[in-house]
Amino acid sequence: MLSYRHGYHAGNHADVLKHAVYAFCLAYLTKKPKPLLLLDTNAGGGLYDLESAEARKTGEADAGVRRIVGRPDPPDLIAPYLALLESLNPDGLLSTYPGSPAIALAGARAEDRVALYELHGTENSVLEQFVGARRNTSIVKGDGLEGLLALTPPRERRMLALIDPSYEIKTEYETVVQAVAKAWSKFPTGTYVLWRPVIERARVDAMAERLRRSGVKSVYDIELCMAPDAAGRGMTGSGLYVVNPPYTLPEAIDRAMRWLADALDAGGPTYAGWLVPPDRP
Ligand code: SAM
């Protein structure tokens, strides 16, 4: 039984990192005039109200996205994310927050295809309402990892996949890596953005080791933690494995990480570098 609802956490520090990098990848990949598949294995509700009872209950956005909007001198990496936040909140009050489907729909061109998987019945209905009828866009109430395997290789021969589970089921730390490795073996040129929380360091280390041994190449690792590792303290940070990142990501990330760490007052480990380097030609 799934109980995770992203509305409680929308706009938190993990969303800021994930959504900034996802929007950056999308902006990069849509520069090329060729169709793209945007695949979201764990879509959530799509768009969030930061003034809702759920969001107010945790106040996580106050320590997340609300600390970065309006801050001077933003780095290039977060420009696409900030532009979307500004366009959704023209009054500057930051009450509307884009989940990954809203980012995908804002960045997708007419020729792109968007596939959104959401297993939770309530979230799926919210997502359907948000998306409405839209060309080249499908919402599936089904397992996103099965969807990832079913849709690779994509007919477009270009893909940006976001894999963003809630890790409610502990075996997900293994199954996501297996699914990404399998999808990659079917389609090694896709860009895969795989999110992970930092709750217990041992789980992250084991996940990284699994990915390293999986055979997947060109894996860029990014992590931003709010507090030092501490078991039993909940999520102290989060990270992303980006398979086949835009070549501009490694050069843009350093300044972005410093700026984000300052803005979010991050006091934990921060890292960006290759987990598995690309094969040299
Ligand atoms: N990606 C969203 C975003 O960035 O706005 C947030 C997604 S939230 C972290 C994870 C979502 O995955 C939850 O809404 C949950 O119901 C859904 N979920 C959990 N297991 C799933 C599965 N096997 N397939 C598809 N969705 C799943």
PDB file of C-alpha atoms and ligand atoms in Angstrom:
ATOM      1  CA  MET A   1       0.000   0.000   0.000  1.00  0.00           C
ATOM      2  CA  LEU A   2       1.589   3.279  -1.098  1.00  0.00           C
ATOM      3  CA  SER A   3       1.139   6.199   1.256  1.00  0.00           C
ATOM      4  CA  TYR A   4       3.701   8.723  -0.011  1.00  0.00           C
ATOM      5  CA  ARG A   5       2.136  11.998  -1.216  1.00  0.00           C
ATOM      6  CA  HIS A   6       4.507  14.432  -2.811  1.00  0.00           C
ATOM      7  CA  GLY A   7       2.305  17.418  -1.906  1.00  0.00           C
ATOM      8  CA  TYR A   8       3.802  17.328   1.595  1.00  0.00           C
ATOM      9  CA  HIS A   9       7.312  17.704   0.226  1.00  0.00           C
ATOM     10  CA  ALA A  10       6.948  19.773  -2.944  1.00  0.00           C
ATOM     11  CA  GLY A  11       9.628  22.424  -3.309  1.00  0.00           C
ATOM     12  CA  ASN A  12      11.916  21.014  -0.626  1.00  0.00           C
ATOM     13  CA  HIS A  13      15.706  20.975  -1.002  1.00  0.00           C
ATOM     14  CA  ALA A  14      15.601  17.633  -2.822  1.00  0.00           C
ATOM     15  CA  ASP A  15      13.064  18.966  -5.325  1.00  0.00           C
ATOM     16  CA  VAL A  16      15.209  22.037  -5.930  1.00  0.00           C
ATOM     17  CA  LEU A  17      18.242  19.942  -6.893  1.00  0.00           C
ATOM     18  CA  LYS A  18      16.265  17.366  -8.873  1.00  0.00           C
ATOM     19  CA  HIS A  19      14.051  19.812 -10.731  1.00  0.00           C
ATOM     20  CA  ALA A  20      16.867  22.251 -11.510  1.00  0.00           C
ATOM     21  CA  VAL A  21      18.973  19.466 -13.055  1.00  0.00           C
ATOM     22  CA  TYR A  22      15.982  17.919 -14.852  1.00  0.00           C
ATOM     23  CA  ALA A  23      14.946  21.276 -16.351  1.00  0.00           C
ATOM     24  CA  PHE A  24      18.563  21.913 -17.396  1.00  0.00           C
ATOM     25  CA  CYS A  25      18.770  18.523 -19.176  1.00  0.00           C
ATOM     26  CA  LEU A  26      15.445  19.146 -20.877  1.00  0.00           C
ATOM     27  CA  ALA A  27      16.447  22.622 -22.051  1.00  0.00           C
ATOM     28  CA  TYR A  28      19.656  21.161 -23.478  1.00  0.00           C
ATOM     29  CA  LEU A  29      18.012  18.206 -25.242  1.00  0.00           C
ATOM     30  CA  THR A  30      15.262  20.309 -26.816  1.00  0.00           C
ATOM     31  CA  LYS A  31      17.808  22.533 -28.544  1.00  0.00           C
ATOM     32  CA  LYS A  32      18.301  19.869 -31.190  1.00  0.00           C
ATOM     33  CA  PRO A  33      15.473  19.932 -33.753  1.00  0.00           C
ATOM     34  CA  LYS A  34      14.639  16.235 -33.406  1.00  0.00           C
ATOM     35  CA  PRO A  35      11.778  14.652 -31.455  1.00  0.00           C
ATOM     36  CA  LEU A  36      12.392  13.453 -27.939  1.00  0.00           C
ATOM     37  CA  LEU A  37      10.611  11.053 -25.593  1.00  0.00           C
ATOM     38  CA  LEU A  38      10.154  12.436 -22.089  1.00  0.00           C
ATOM     39  CA  LEU A  39       9.482   9.562 -19.767  1.00  0.00           C
ATOM     40  CA  ASP A  40       8.619  10.071 -16.100  1.00  0.00           C
ATOM     41  CA  THR A  41       8.404   6.783 -14.186  1.00  0.00           C
ATOM     42  CA  ASN A  42       7.075   8.329 -10.936  1.00  0.00           C
ATOM     43  CA  ALA A  43       5.167  11.403 -11.936  1.00  0.00           C
ATOM     44  CA  GLY A  44       3.225  12.421  -8.816  1.00  0.00           C
ATOM     45  CA  GLY A  45       0.407  14.957  -9.101  1.00  0.00           C
ATOM     46  CA  GLY A  46       2.091  17.300 -11.576  1.00  0.00           C
ATOM     47  CA  LEU A  47       1.601  20.736 -10.027  1.00  0.00           C
ATOM     48  CA  TYR A  48       1.516  21.743  -6.348  1.00  0.00           C
ATOM     49  CA  ASP A  49       0.020  24.501  -4.258  1.00  0.00           C
ATOM     50  CA  LEU A  50       2.586  25.570  -1.690  1.00  0.00           C
ATOM     51  CA  GLU A  51      -0.187  27.168   0.353  1.00  0.00           C
ATOM     52  CA  SER A  52      -2.112  23.877   0.652  1.00  0.00           C
ATOM     53  CA  ALA A  53      -2.633  22.291   4.062  1.00  0.00           C
ATOM     54  CA  GLU A  54      -0.209  19.484   3.135  1.00  0.00           C
ATOM     55  CA  ALA A  55       2.592  21.841   2.112  1.00  0.00           C
ATOM     56  CA  ARG A  56       2.026  24.170   5.080  1.00  0.00           C
ATOM     57  CA  LYS A  57       2.044  21.224   7.460  1.00  0.00           C
ATOM     58  CA  THR A  58       5.694  20.420   6.737  1.00  0.00           C
ATOM     59  CA  GLY A  59       6.858  23.869   5.617  1.00  0.00           C
ATOM     60  CA  GLU A  60       9.536  22.141   3.542  1.00  0.00           C
ATOM     61  CA  ALA A  61       9.316  24.642   0.683  1.00  0.00           C
ATOM     62  CA  ASP A  62      10.280  27.442   3.084  1.00  0.00           C
ATOM     63  CA  ALA A  63      13.645  25.769   3.559  1.00  0.00           C
ATOM     64  CA  GLY A  64      13.837  24.853  -0.133  1.00  0.00           C
ATOM     65  CA  VAL A  65      12.577  26.705  -3.159  1.00  0.00           C
ATOM     66  CA  ARG A  66      11.592  29.821  -1.221  1.00  0.00           C
ATOM     67  CA  ARG A  67      15.257  30.353  -0.373  1.00  0.00           C
ATOM     68  CA  ILE A  68      16.409  30.422  -3.952  1.00  0.00           C
ATOM     69  CA  VAL A  69      13.823  32.504  -5.779  1.00  0.00           C
ATOM     70  CA  GLY A  70      14.870  36.150  -5.953  1.00  0.00           C
ATOM     71  CA  ARG A  71      18.403  35.392  -4.766  1.00  0.00           C
ATOM     72  CA  PRO A  72      20.969  37.403  -6.737  1.00  0.00           C
ATOM     73  CA  ASP A  73      23.331  36.075  -9.378  1.00  0.00           C
ATOM     74  CA  PRO A  74      21.751  32.668 -10.087  1.00  0.00           C
ATOM     75  CA  PRO A  75      23.969  30.220 -11.979  1.00  0.00           C
ATOM     76  CA  ASP A  76      23.234  29.119 -15.548  1.00  0.00           C
ATOM     77  CA  LEU A  77      22.330  25.619 -14.451  1.00  0.00           C
ATOM     78  CA  ILE A  78      19.242  26.695 -12.597  1.00  0.00           C
ATOM     79  CA  ALA A  79      18.090  29.294 -15.163  1.00  0.00           C
ATOM     80  CA  PRO A  80      15.493  27.033 -16.893  1.00  0.00           C
ATOM     81  CA  TYR A  81      14.034  26.009 -13.509  1.00  0.00           C
ATOM     82  CA  LEU A  82      13.886  29.600 -12.260  1.00  0.00           C
ATOM     83  CA  ALA A  83      12.299  30.774 -15.505  1.00  0.00           C
ATOM     84  CA  LEU A  84       9.512  28.230 -15.090  1.00  0.00           C
ATOM     85  CA  LEU A  85       8.953  29.177 -11.442  1.00  0.00           C
ATOM     86  CA  GLU A  86       8.692  32.815 -12.474  1.00  0.00           C
ATOM     87  CA  SER A  87       6.280  32.114 -15.314  1.00  0.00           C
ATOM     88  CA  LEU A  88       4.016  30.089 -12.981  1.00  0.00           C
ATOM     89  CA  ASN A  89       4.113  32.782 -10.312  1.00  0.00           C
ATOM     90  CA  PRO A  90       3.915  36.111 -12.124  1.00  0.00           C
ATOM     91  CA  ASP A  91       2.896  37.861  -8.893  1.00  0.00           C
ATOM     92  CA  GLY A  92       6.208  36.757  -7.355  1.00  0.00           C
ATOM     93  CA  LEU A  93       4.507  35.109  -4.390  1.00  0.00           C
ATOM     94  CA  LEU A  94       5.600  31.553  -5.181  1.00  0.00           C
ATOM     95  CA  SER A  95       2.499  29.581  -4.398  1.00  0.00           C
ATOM     96  CA  THR A  96       2.480  27.350  -7.480  1.00  0.00           C
ATOM     97  CA  TYR A  97       5.207  24.758  -7.708  1.00  0.00           C
ATOM     98  CA  PRO A  98       5.968  22.603 -10.769  1.00  0.00           C
ATOM     99  CA  GLY A  99       6.410  18.892 -10.225  1.00  0.00           C
ATOM    100  CA  SER A 100       8.325  16.943 -12.839  1.00  0.00           C
ATOM    101  CA  PRO A 101       5.286  16.594 -15.181  1.00  0.00           C
ATOM    102  CA  ALA A 102       4.814  20.374 -15.195  1.00  0.00           C
ATOM    103  CA  ILE A 103       8.497  20.793 -16.049  1.00  0.00           C
ATOM    104  CA  ALA A 104       8.193  18.247 -18.866  1.00  0.00           C
ATOM    105  CA  LEU A 105       5.042  19.811 -20.303  1.00  0.00           C
ATOM    106  CA  ALA A 106       6.501  23.307 -20.151  1.00  0.00           C
ATOM    107  CA  GLY A 107       9.645  22.216 -21.986  1.00  0.00           C
ATOM    108  CA  ALA A 108       8.203  19.727 -24.487  1.00  0.00           C
ATOM    109  CA  ARG A 109       7.782  20.869 -28.085  1.00  0.00           C
ATOM    110  CA  ALA A 110       4.921  19.823 -30.373  1.00  0.00           C
ATOM    111  CA  GLU A 111       7.053  17.020 -31.844  1.00  0.00           C
ATOM    112  CA  ASP A 112       8.028  15.542 -28.451  1.00  0.00           C
ATOM    113  CA  ARG A 113       6.196  12.726 -26.693  1.00  0.00           C
ATOM    114  CA  VAL A 114       5.523  12.714 -22.952  1.00  0.00           C
ATOM    115  CA  ALA A 115       4.773   9.508 -21.008  1.00  0.00           C
ATOM    116  CA  LEU A 116       3.845   9.899 -17.338  1.00  0.00           C
ATOM    117  CA  TYR A 117       3.531   6.895 -15.013  1.00  0.00           C
ATOM    118  CA  GLU A 118       1.837   7.211 -11.623  1.00  0.00           C
ATOM    119  CA  LEU A 119       0.658   4.185  -9.689  1.00  0.00           C
ATOM    120  CA  HIS A 120      -1.152   5.896  -6.789  1.00  0.00           C
ATOM    121  CA  GLY A 121      -4.881   6.253  -7.588  1.00  0.00           C
ATOM    122  CA  THR A 122      -5.385   9.679  -6.011  1.00  0.00           C
ATOM    123  CA  GLU A 123      -2.176  11.121  -7.409  1.00  0.00           C
ATOM    124  CA  ASN A 124      -3.009   9.690 -10.796  1.00  0.00           C
ATOM    125  CA  SER A 125      -6.401  11.456 -10.820  1.00  0.00           C
ATOM    126  CA  VAL A 126      -4.807  14.746  -9.777  1.00  0.00           C
ATOM    127  CA  LEU A 127      -2.260  14.313 -12.566  1.00  0.00           C
ATOM    128  CA  GLU A 128      -4.982  13.595 -15.118  1.00  0.00           C
ATOM    129  CA  GLN A 129      -6.801  16.746 -14.117  1.00  0.00           C
ATOM    130  CA  PHE A 130      -3.660  18.811 -14.348  1.00  0.00           C
ATOM    131  CA  VAL A 131      -2.609  17.514 -17.767  1.00  0.00           C
ATOM    132  CA  GLY A 132      -6.064  17.314 -19.374  1.00  0.00           C
ATOM    133  CA  ALA A 133      -6.193  16.313 -23.014  1.00  0.00           C
ATOM    134  CA  ARG A 134      -2.875  17.060 -24.601  1.00  0.00           C
ATOM    135  CA  ARG A 135      -1.372  15.867 -27.848  1.00  0.00           C
ATOM    136  CA  ASN A 136       1.459  13.332 -27.620  1.00  0.00           C
ATOM    137  CA  THR A 137       0.984  12.957 -23.872  1.00  0.00           C
ATOM    138  CA  SER A 138      -0.066   9.814 -22.042  1.00  0.00           C
ATOM    139  CA  ILE A 139      -0.733   9.155 -18.373  1.00  0.00           C
ATOM    140  CA  VAL A 140      -0.454   5.561 -17.256  1.00  0.00           C
ATOM    141  CA  LYS A 141      -1.728   4.229 -13.941  1.00  0.00           C
ATOM    142  CA  GLY A 142       0.904   1.550 -13.823  1.00  0.00           C
ATOM    143  CA  ASP A 143       4.387   0.651 -12.731  1.00  0.00           C
ATOM    144  CA  GLY A 144       6.899   3.176 -14.018  1.00  0.00           C
ATOM    145  CA  LEU A 145       9.850   0.821 -14.167  1.00  0.00           C
ATOM    146  CA  GLU A 146       7.853  -1.566 -16.332  1.00  0.00           C
ATOM    147  CA  GLY A 147       7.000   1.465 -18.458  1.00  0.00           C
ATOM    148  CA  LEU A 148      10.667   2.370 -18.757  1.00  0.00           C
ATOM    149  CA  LEU A 149      11.449  -1.070 -20.120  1.00  0.00           C
ATOM    150  CA  ALA A 150       8.400  -1.138 -22.365  1.00  0.00           C
ATOM    151  CA  LEU A 151       9.222   2.198 -23.994  1.00  0.00           C
ATOM    152  CA  THR A 152      12.938   1.667 -24.571  1.00  0.00           C
ATOM    153  CA  PRO A 153      14.310   1.915 -27.149  1.00  0.00           C
ATOM    154  CA  PRO A 154      12.017   4.815 -28.039  1.00  0.00           C
ATOM    155  CA  ARG A 155      10.942   5.268 -31.620  1.00  0.00           C
ATOM    156  CA  GLU A 156      12.321   8.845 -31.473  1.00  0.00           C
ATOM    157  CA  ARG A 157      15.799   7.416 -30.718  1.00  0.00           C
ATOM    158  CA  ARG A 158      16.184  10.219 -28.185  1.00  0.00           C
ATOM    159  CA  MET A 159      14.960  10.111 -24.583  1.00  0.00           C
ATOM    160  CA  LEU A 160      15.105  11.904 -21.272  1.00  0.00           C
ATOM    161  CA  ALA A 161      13.871   9.613 -18.495  1.00  0.00           C
ATOM    162  CA  LEU A 162      13.296  10.721 -14.918  1.00  0.00           C
ATOM    163  CA  ILE A 163      13.221   7.905 -12.369  1.00  0.00           C
ATOM    164  CA  ASP A 164      12.067   9.377  -9.086  1.00  0.00           C
ATOM    165  CA  PRO A 165      10.704   6.739  -6.709  1.00  0.00           C
ATOM    166  CA  SER A 166       9.688   7.449  -3.140  1.00  0.00           C
ATOM    167  CA  TYR A 167      11.768   4.494  -1.827  1.00  0.00           C
ATOM    168  CA  GLU A 168       8.904   3.477   0.438  1.00  0.00           C
ATOM    169  CA  ILE A 169       9.821  -0.082  -0.405  1.00  0.00           C
ATOM    170  CA  LYS A 170      13.442  -0.670   0.547  1.00  0.00           C
ATOM    171  CA  THR A 171      14.067  -3.046  -2.360  1.00  0.00           C
ATOM    172  CA  GLU A 172      13.610  -0.046  -4.658  1.00  0.00           C
ATOM    173  CA  TYR A 173      17.259   0.871  -4.078  1.00  0.00           C
ATOM    174  CA  GLU A 174      18.039  -2.328  -6.001  1.00  0.00           C
ATOM    175  CA  THR A 175      15.168  -2.528  -8.452  1.00  0.00           C
ATOM    176  CA  VAL A 176      15.695   0.977  -9.821  1.00  0.00           C
ATOM    177  CA  VAL A 177      19.318   0.234 -10.623  1.00  0.00           C
ATOM    178  CA  GLN A 178      18.363  -3.062 -12.267  1.00  0.00           C
ATOM    179  CA  ALA A 179      15.698  -1.309 -14.349  1.00  0.00           C
ATOM    180  CA  VAL A 180      17.997   1.519 -15.418  1.00  0.00           C
ATOM    181  CA  ALA A 181      20.743  -0.957 -16.330  1.00  0.00           C
ATOM    182  CA  LYS A 182      18.292  -3.011 -18.368  1.00  0.00           C
ATOM    183  CA  ALA A 183      16.864   0.050 -20.125  1.00  0.00           C
ATOM    184  CA  TRP A 184      20.389   1.318 -20.801  1.00  0.00           C
ATOM    185  CA  SER A 185      21.384  -2.009 -22.367  1.00  0.00           C
ATOM    186  CA  LYS A 186      18.416  -1.608 -24.741  1.00  0.00           C
ATOM    187  CA  PHE A 187      19.085   2.084 -25.315  1.00  0.00           C
ATOM    188  CA  PRO A 188      22.575   3.203 -24.231  1.00  0.00           C
ATOM    189  CA  THR A 189      22.347   6.748 -25.620  1.00  0.00           C
ATOM    190  CA  GLY A 190      19.337   7.887 -23.574  1.00  0.00           C
ATOM    191  CA  THR A 191      19.665  10.376 -20.744  1.00  0.00           C
ATOM    192  CA  TYR A 192      18.480   8.859 -17.467  1.00  0.00           C
ATOM    193  CA  VAL A 193      18.097  10.989 -14.333  1.00  0.00           C
ATOM    194  CA  LEU A 194      17.844   8.749 -11.289  1.00  0.00           C
ATOM    195  CA  TRP A 195      17.050  10.379  -7.946  1.00  0.00           C
ATOM    196  CA  ARG A 196      17.986   8.988  -4.538  1.00  0.00           C
ATOM    197  CA  PRO A 197      17.524  10.243  -0.978  1.00  0.00           C
ATOM    198  CA  VAL A 198      20.317  10.271   1.577  1.00  0.00           C
ATOM    199  CA  ILE A 199      18.742   8.647   4.620  1.00  0.00           C
ATOM    200  CA  GLU A 200      21.252   5.942   5.408  1.00  0.00           C
ATOM    201  CA  ARG A 201      24.694   6.360   3.848  1.00  0.00           C
ATOM    202  CA  ALA A 202      25.173   2.602   3.538  1.00  0.00           C
ATOM    203  CA  ARG A 203      22.189   2.375   1.187  1.00  0.00           C
ATOM    204  CA  VAL A 204      23.580   5.116  -1.048  1.00  0.00           C
ATOM    205  CA  ASP A 205      27.002   3.481  -1.126  1.00  0.00           C
ATOM    206  CA  ALA A 206      25.451   0.124  -2.012  1.00  0.00           C
ATOM    207  CA  MET A 207      23.366   1.741  -4.747  1.00  0.00           C
ATOM    208  CA  ALA A 208      26.446   3.455  -6.221  1.00  0.00           C
ATOM    209  CA  GLU A 209      28.376   0.181  -6.155  1.00  0.00           C
ATOM    210  CA  ARG A 210      25.519  -1.628  -7.882  1.00  0.00           C
ATOM    211  CA  LEU A 211      25.395   1.023 -10.576  1.00  0.00           C
ATOM    212  CA  ARG A 212      29.179   0.936 -11.005  1.00  0.00           C
ATOM    213  CA  ARG A 213      29.079  -2.828 -11.515  1.00  0.00           C
ATOM    214  CA  SER A 214      26.036  -2.767 -13.774  1.00  0.00           C
ATOM    215  CA  GLY A 215      27.996  -1.924 -16.896  1.00  0.00           C
ATOM    216  CA  VAL A 216      26.207   1.406 -17.404  1.00  0.00           C
ATOM    217  CA  LYS A 217      28.651   4.013 -18.730  1.00  0.00           C
ATOM    218  CA  SER A 218      28.789   7.768 -18.421  1.00  0.00           C
ATOM    219  CA  VAL A 219      27.155   8.201 -15.025  1.00  0.00           C
ATOM    220  CA  TYR A 220      27.482  11.617 -13.415  1.00  0.00           C
ATOM    221  CA  ASP A 221      26.850  11.773  -9.679  1.00  0.00           C
ATOM    222  CA  ILE A 222      25.534  14.855  -7.861  1.00  0.00           C
ATOM    223  CA  GLU A 223      24.753  15.121  -4.175  1.00  0.00           C
ATOM    224  CA  LEU A 224      23.672  17.977  -1.928  1.00  0.00           C
ATOM    225  CA  CYS A 225      23.050  17.357   1.763  1.00  0.00           C
ATOM    226  CA  MET A 226      21.579  19.744   4.281  1.00  0.00           C
ATOM    227  CA  ALA A 227      23.173  18.047   7.270  1.00  0.00           C
ATOM    228  CA  PRO A 228      25.967  15.558   7.962  1.00  0.00           C
ATOM    229  CA  ASP A 229      25.051  11.897   7.580  1.00  0.00           C
ATOM    230  CA  ALA A 230      23.032  10.728  10.560  1.00  0.00           C
ATOM    231  CA  ALA A 231      21.048   7.509  10.635  1.00  0.00           C
ATOM    232  CA  GLY A 232      17.623   7.903  12.187  1.00  0.00           C
ATOM    233  CA  ARG A 233      17.338  11.603  11.312  1.00  0.00           C
ATOM    234  CA  GLY A 234      15.295  11.127   8.118  1.00  0.00           C
ATOM    235  CA  MET A 235      16.404  12.545   4.776  1.00  0.00           C
ATOM    236  CA  THR A 236      19.493  14.696   5.326  1.00  0.00           C
ATOM    237  CA  GLY A 237      20.131  15.221   1.635  1.00  0.00           C
ATOM    238  CA  SER A 238      19.628  13.833  -1.835  1.00  0.00           C
ATOM    239  CA  GLY A 239      21.413  13.089  -5.024  1.00  0.00           C
ATOM    240  CA  LEU A 240      21.072  12.247  -8.680  1.00  0.00           C
ATOM    241  CA  TYR A 241      22.769   9.848 -11.008  1.00  0.00           C
ATOM    242  CA  VAL A 242      22.629  11.331 -14.485  1.00  0.00           C
ATOM    243  CA  VAL A 243      23.433   8.825 -17.204  1.00  0.00           C
ATOM    244  CA  ASN A 244      24.649  10.510 -20.408  1.00  0.00           C
ATOM    245  CA  PRO A 245      24.348  14.043 -19.025  1.00  0.00           C
ATOM    246  CA  PRO A 246      24.499  17.050 -21.342  1.00  0.00           C
ATOM    247  CA  TYR A 247      28.189  17.729 -21.926  1.00  0.00           C
ATOM    248  CA  THR A 248      27.574  21.167 -20.409  1.00  0.00           C
ATOM    249  CA  LEU A 249      26.425  19.744 -17.057  1.00  0.00           C
ATOM    250  CA  PRO A 250      29.829  19.026 -15.460  1.00  0.00           C
ATOM    251  CA  GLU A 251      31.098  22.524 -16.291  1.00  0.00           C
ATOM    252  CA  ALA A 252      27.923  24.215 -15.016  1.00  0.00           C
ATOM    253  CA  ILE A 253      27.550  22.199 -11.852  1.00  0.00           C
ATOM    254  CA  ASP A 254      30.363  23.580  -9.666  1.00  0.00           C
ATOM    255  CA  ARG A 255      29.070  27.119  -9.466  1.00  0.00           C
ATOM    256  CA  ALA A 256      25.497  25.842  -9.179  1.00  0.00           C
ATOM    257  CA  MET A 257      26.388  23.611  -6.242  1.00  0.00           C
ATOM    258  CA  ARG A 258      28.162  26.422  -4.400  1.00  0.00           C
ATOM    259  CA  TRP A 259      25.263  28.788  -5.007  1.00  0.00           C
ATOM    260  CA  LEU A 260      22.636  26.224  -4.002  1.00  0.00           C
ATOM    261  CA  ALA A 261      24.572  25.158  -0.909  1.00  0.00           C
ATOM    262  CA  ASP A 262      24.793  28.806   0.192  1.00  0.00           C
ATOM    263  CA  ALA A 263      21.155  29.530  -0.561  1.00  0.00           C
ATOM    264  CA  LEU A 264      19.903  26.404   1.186  1.00  0.00           C
ATOM    265  CA  ASP A 265      22.358  26.766   4.043  1.00  0.00           C
ATOM    266  CA  ALA A 266      23.542  23.230   3.366  1.00  0.00           C
ATOM    267  CA  GLY A 267      25.732  21.823   6.105  1.00  0.00           C
ATOM    268  CA  GLY A 268      26.272  18.304   4.813  1.00  0.00           C
ATOM    269  CA  PRO A 269      28.317  16.584   2.110  1.00  0.00           C
ATOM    270  CA  THR A 270      28.249  18.108  -1.361  1.00  0.00           C
ATOM    271  CA  TYR A 271      29.647  16.323  -4.356  1.00  0.00           C
ATOM    272  CA  ALA A 272      29.656  16.339  -8.146  1.00  0.00           C
ATOM    273  CA  GLY A 273      31.750  14.064 -10.331  1.00  0.00           C
ATOM    274  CA  TRP A 274      31.770  10.975 -12.526  1.00  0.00           C
ATOM    275  CA  LEU A 275      30.668   7.760 -10.868  1.00  0.00           C
ATOM    276  CA  VAL A 276      31.429   5.995 -14.137  1.00  0.00           C
ATOM    277  CA  PRO A 277      33.213   8.080 -16.773  1.00  0.00           C
ATOM    278  CA  PRO A 278      32.154   7.990 -20.418  1.00  0.00           C
ATOM    279  CA  ASP A 279      34.038   5.568 -22.647  1.00  0.00           C
ATOM    280  CA  ARG A 280      36.784   7.392 -24.467  1.00  0.00           C
ATOM    281  CA  PRO A 281      36.362   7.285 -28.257  1.00  0.00           C
TER     282      PRO A 281
HETATM  283  N1  SAM B   1       8.526  12.954  -9.836  1.00  0.00           N
HETATM  284  C1  SAM B   1       7.622  13.764  -9.037  1.00  0.00           C
HETATM  285  C2  SAM B   1       8.093  15.192  -9.084  1.00  0.00           C
HETATM  286  O1  SAM B   1       9.295  15.415  -9.200  1.00  0.00           O
HETATM  287  O2  SAM B   1       7.267  16.091  -9.038  1.00  0.00           O
HETATM  288  C3  SAM B   1       7.543  13.285  -7.616  1.00  0.00           C
HETATM  289  C4  SAM B   1       7.304  11.833  -7.495  1.00  0.00           C
HETATM  290  S1  SAM B   1       7.179  11.187  -5.874  1.00  0.00           S
HETATM  291  C5  SAM B   1       8.789  11.327  -5.247  1.00  0.00           C
HETATM  292  C6  SAM B   1       7.061   9.467  -6.222  1.00  0.00           C
HETATM  293  C7  SAM B   1       5.748   9.064  -6.843  1.00  0.00           C
HETATM  294  O3  SAM B   1       5.878   7.755  -7.360  1.00  0.00           O
HETATM  295  C8  SAM B   1       4.587   9.027  -5.871  1.00  0.00           C
HETATM  296  O4  SAM B   1       3.557   9.851  -6.354  1.00  0.00           O
HETATM  297  C9  SAM B   1       4.159   7.555  -5.864  1.00  0.00           C
HETATM  298  O5  SAM B   1       2.750   7.388  -5.735  1.00  0.00           O
HETATM  299  C10 SAM B   1       4.646   7.080  -7.185  1.00  0.00           C
HETATM  300  N2  SAM B   1       4.944   5.650  -7.294  1.00  0.00           N
HETATM  301  C11 SAM B   1       5.388   4.820  -6.334  1.00  0.00           C
HETATM  302  N3  SAM B   1       5.667   3.594  -6.850  1.00  0.00           N
HETATM  303  C12 SAM B   1       5.408   3.685  -8.184  1.00  0.00           C
HETATM  304  C13 SAM B   1       5.556   2.796  -9.274  1.00  0.00           C
HETATM  305  N4  SAM B   1       5.983   1.537  -9.084  1.00  0.00           N
HETATM  306  N5  SAM B   1       5.228   3.221 -10.509  1.00  0.00           N
HETATM  307  C14 SAM B   1       4.774   4.485 -10.711  1.00  0.00           C
HETATM  308  N6  SAM B   1       4.622   5.376  -9.711  1.00  0.00           N
HETATM  309  C15 SAM B   1       4.955   4.998  -8.466  1.00  0.00           C
END
